[in-house]
XYZ file of N, CA and C in Angstrom:
327
model
N -15.332 -2.190 -25.085
C -15.733 -3.529 -24.777
C -14.573 -4.460 -25.136
N -14.305 -5.414 -24.264
C -13.252 -6.397 -24.496
C -13.910 -7.680 -24.997
N -13.402 -8.180 -26.117
C -13.901 -9.456 -26.638
C -12.729 -10.367 -26.939
N -12.972 -11.652 -26.907
C -11.951 -12.657 -27.221
C -10.676 -12.474 -26.399
N -10.834 -12.214 -25.128
C -9.652 -12.037 -24.285
C -9.124 -13.394 -23.834
N -7.850 -13.420 -23.507
C -7.246 -14.646 -22.990
C -6.093 -14.273 -22.065
N -5.745 -15.213 -21.208
C -4.629 -15.023 -20.289
C -3.651 -16.151 -20.525
N -2.366 -15.803 -20.605
C -1.319 -16.803 -20.786
C -0.314 -16.643 -19.658
N -0.060 -17.706 -18.926
C 0.908 -17.695 -17.841
C 2.288 -17.928 -18.446
N 3.200 -16.994 -18.208
C 4.550 -17.116 -18.738
C 5.412 -17.933 -17.776
N 6.351 -18.694 -18.297
C 7.190 -19.510 -17.421
C 8.165 -18.652 -16.622
N 8.521 -19.157 -15.432
C 9.521 -18.471 -14.617
C 8.923 -17.357 -13.785
N 9.738 -16.816 -12.920
C 9.321 -15.697 -12.083
C 10.448 -14.671 -12.046
N 10.083 -13.480 -11.746
C 11.063 -12.405 -11.607
C 10.761 -11.670 -10.315
N 11.787 -11.110 -9.716
C 11.619 -10.306 -8.510
C 11.057 -8.944 -8.885
N 10.368 -8.350 -7.930
C 9.902 -6.989 -8.145
C 11.111 -6.059 -8.174
N 11.014 -4.944 -8.866
C 12.140 -4.003 -8.888
C 12.341 -3.388 -7.508
N 13.506 -2.842 -7.286
C 13.765 -2.145 -6.026
C 12.837 -0.936 -5.942
N 12.244 -0.749 -4.787
C 11.340 0.380 -4.592
C 12.150 1.636 -4.299
N 11.728 2.742 -4.868
C 12.398 4.026 -4.640
C 11.839 4.657 -3.377
N 12.713 5.042 -2.446
C 12.281 5.678 -1.195
C 11.655 7.040 -1.492
N 10.493 7.279 -0.904
C 9.802 8.558 -1.092
C 9.312 9.074 0.254
N 9.005 10.343 0.287
C 8.394 10.968 1.457
C 6.876 10.971 1.257
N 6.146 11.019 2.345
C 4.685 11.036 2.269
C 4.185 12.196 1.414
N 4.849 13.340 1.486
C 4.434 14.504 0.700
C 4.409 14.193 -0.793
N 5.353 13.373 -1.251
C 5.381 12.995 -2.670
C 4.182 12.127 -3.036
N 3.744 11.282 -2.107
C 2.570 10.454 -2.369
C 1.309 11.301 -2.387
N 1.218 12.241 -1.473
C 0.005 13.038 -1.351
C -0.191 14.023 -2.487
N 0.886 14.448 -3.148
C 0.701 15.388 -4.259
C 0.403 14.668 -5.573
N 0.396 13.331 -5.540
C 0.019 12.559 -6.719
C 1.152 12.251 -7.676
N 2.342 12.776 -7.421
C 3.441 12.567 -8.365
C 3.917 11.119 -8.406
N 3.626 10.343 -7.380
C 4.039 8.937 -7.333
C 2.838 7.996 -7.351
N 1.709 8.477 -7.848
C 0.490 7.684 -7.884
C 0.719 6.361 -8.601
N 0.441 5.268 -7.914
C 0.524 3.900 -8.454
C 1.939 3.485 -8.862
N 2.954 4.129 -8.323
C 4.338 3.746 -8.590
C 4.831 2.831 -7.472
N 5.805 1.966 -7.761
C 6.384 1.059 -6.783
C 7.406 1.849 -5.961
N 7.055 2.149 -4.713
C 7.880 2.996 -3.866
C 8.018 2.399 -2.469
N 8.955 2.933 -1.695
C 9.171 2.510 -0.308
C 8.885 3.682 0.613
N 8.254 3.382 1.725
C 7.870 4.406 2.688
C 8.344 3.968 4.070
N 8.959 4.895 4.794
C 9.464 4.611 6.158
C 8.557 5.299 7.167
N 8.252 4.587 8.251
C 7.441 5.194 9.298
C 7.353 4.307 10.515
N 6.547 4.738 11.473
C 6.326 4.003 12.710
C 4.866 3.566 12.753
N 4.643 2.289 13.016
C 3.284 1.746 13.082
C 2.622 2.260 14.355
N 1.508 2.948 14.193
C 0.772 3.496 15.331
C -0.407 2.615 15.740
N -1.015 1.918 14.773
C -2.105 1.015 15.121
C -2.235 -0.052 14.043
N -2.861 -1.163 14.433
C -3.107 -2.291 13.533
C -4.564 -2.694 13.685
N -5.270 -2.825 12.570
C -6.653 -3.290 12.587
C -6.777 -4.474 11.654
N -7.488 -5.503 12.088
C -7.793 -6.645 11.227
C -9.163 -6.397 10.637
N -9.246 -6.444 9.321
C -10.479 -6.131 8.603
C -10.774 -7.269 7.636
N -11.465 -8.295 8.123
C -11.753 -9.446 7.278
C -10.476 -10.153 6.879
N -10.203 -10.185 5.580
C -9.005 -10.846 5.061
C -7.832 -9.885 4.915
N -7.971 -8.684 5.452
C -6.932 -7.662 5.301
C -6.435 -7.154 6.645
N -5.239 -6.599 6.619
C -4.641 -5.931 7.769
C -4.450 -4.474 7.381
N -4.866 -3.574 8.248
C -4.755 -2.142 7.979
C -3.876 -1.524 9.058
N -2.764 -0.936 8.634
C -1.837 -0.276 9.544
C -2.002 1.233 9.436
N -1.913 1.918 10.550
C -1.775 3.366 10.539
C -0.297 3.629 10.761
N 0.342 4.298 9.785
C 1.786 4.506 9.809
C 2.073 6.003 9.881
N 2.832 6.398 10.911
C 3.233 7.798 11.070
C 4.589 7.981 10.407
N 4.674 8.958 9.512
C 5.931 9.288 8.847
C 6.372 10.669 9.313
N 7.514 11.110 8.846
C 7.996 12.449 9.202
C 7.054 13.534 8.691
N 6.294 13.238 7.616
C 5.406 14.221 6.995
C 3.954 14.126 7.433
N 3.580 13.056 8.114
C 2.184 12.859 8.485
C 1.865 11.377 8.587
N 0.579 11.066 8.547
C 0.116 9.688 8.745
C -0.566 9.176 7.493
N -0.376 7.883 7.224
C -1.028 7.245 6.089
C -1.522 5.868 6.514
N -2.569 5.400 5.856
C -3.093 4.059 6.064
C -2.419 3.132 5.076
N -1.977 1.973 5.563
C -1.334 0.974 4.705
C -2.085 -0.343 4.865
N -2.362 -1.020 3.760
C -3.161 -2.237 3.803
C -2.480 -3.379 3.060
N -2.697 -4.598 3.566
C -2.164 -5.798 2.940
C -3.101 -6.960 3.237
N -2.876 -8.100 2.598
C -3.649 -9.305 2.878
C -3.190 -9.899 4.198
N -4.144 -10.416 4.962
C -3.830 -11.010 6.257
C -3.232 -12.396 6.064
N -2.161 -12.651 6.805
C -1.518 -13.958 6.786
C -1.864 -14.662 8.097
N -2.453 -15.849 8.004
C -2.846 -16.584 9.197
C -1.645 -16.842 10.094
N -1.837 -16.647 11.385
C -0.792 -16.920 12.356
C 0.178 -15.786 12.598
N 0.134 -14.732 11.797
C 1.054 -13.604 11.977
C 0.620 -12.761 13.175
N 1.568 -12.248 13.925
C 1.306 -11.428 15.100
C 1.425 -9.950 14.716
N 0.382 -9.416 14.118
C 0.425 -8.040 13.633
C 0.468 -7.020 14.761
N -0.117 -7.336 15.903
C -0.112 -6.376 17.010
C 1.314 -6.085 17.491
N 2.253 -6.991 17.251
C 3.656 -6.768 17.639
C 4.296 -5.650 16.820
N 3.661 -5.242 15.728
C 4.209 -4.167 14.890
C 4.014 -2.779 15.492
N 3.055 -2.641 16.411
C 2.771 -1.320 16.985
C 4.031 -0.768 17.643
N 4.335 0.480 17.337
C 5.511 1.219 17.809
C 6.809 0.781 17.142
N 6.738 -0.067 16.110
C 7.930 -0.485 15.373
C 8.175 0.455 14.208
N 9.453 0.704 13.920
C 9.797 1.453 12.709
C 9.873 0.452 11.568
N 9.209 0.769 10.465
C 9.165 -0.147 9.325
C 9.491 0.603 8.043
N 9.895 -0.159 7.054
C 9.999 0.325 5.679
C 9.158 -0.634 4.864
N 8.134 -0.113 4.194
C 7.261 -0.958 3.392
C 7.344 -0.533 1.932
N 7.325 -1.515 1.066
C 7.324 -1.258 -0.379
C 5.940 -1.569 -0.912
N 5.428 -0.682 -1.741
C 4.103 -0.875 -2.298
C 3.728 0.251 -3.233
N 2.418 0.429 -3.400
C 1.901 1.483 -4.267
C 0.877 2.305 -3.501
N 0.849 3.591 -3.776
C -0.139 4.479 -3.164
C -1.268 4.701 -4.152
N -2.479 4.689 -3.624
C -3.649 4.932 -4.460
C -4.513 5.992 -3.780
N -5.135 6.862 -4.562
C -5.961 7.912 -3.965
C -7.285 7.357 -3.451
N -7.793 7.981 -2.402
C -9.155 7.728 -1.925
C -9.996 8.895 -2.432
N -11.147 8.596 -2.997
C -11.991 9.644 -3.562
C -13.414 9.525 -3.023
N -14.119 10.657 -3.025
C -15.520 10.644 -2.607
C -16.416 10.430 -3.831
N -17.718 10.495 -3.645
C -18.653 10.249 -4.748
C -18.544 11.285 -5.861
N -17.990 12.444 -5.558
C -17.808 13.479 -6.577
C -16.421 13.415 -7.207
N -15.712 12.296 -6.958
C -14.374 12.035 -7.497
C -13.336 13.054 -7.039
N -13.537 13.573 -5.853
C -12.570 14.484 -5.260
C -11.652 13.669 -4.346
N -10.342 13.896 -4.457
C -9.406 13.154 -3.637
C -9.552 13.559 -2.175
N -9.702 12.546 -1.316
C -9.863 12.798 0.114
C -8.700 12.250 0.932
N -7.817 11.506 0.303
C -6.673 10.933 1.008
C -6.004 9.875 0.153
N -5.156 9.073 0.796
C -4.446 8.008 0.110
C -4.421 6.765 0.981
N -4.266 5.630 0.337
C -4.001 4.379 1.038
C -2.788 3.763 0.364
N -1.948 3.107 1.130
C -0.720 2.505 0.628
C -0.903 0.998 0.663
N -0.876 0.347 -0.494
C -1.039 -1.102 -0.585
C 0.336 -1.760 -0.681
N 0.562 -2.776 0.157
C 1.865 -3.425 0.158
C 1.721 -4.926 0.320
N 2.775 -5.637 -0.050
C 2.855 -7.077 0.156
C 3.733 -7.329 1.356
N 3.470 -8.429 2.035
C 4.304 -8.740 3.205
C 5.658 -9.183 2.800
């Protein structure tokens, strides 16, 4: 149980560290779980899901779903068939029995 918690905003900002390029196989085996990494692939489809954008990205090793917050006015459909490099974190998808069923890649624009 957390008690007497507080949040303090520190002055200034810092850039995120450089993302390390990885292959999809490294994400799927869990060795890079929740690490800041870069993934290269080709956008195969774009879906708008409420306040989020979900990309299906084909890599040399297979396909992964990548998600980010939707930015008003952005033309996401123009990304289809584009080669991209995205930096973000991979998180496992699990079923009700806590068995890993896949991964999703969360990234910032």
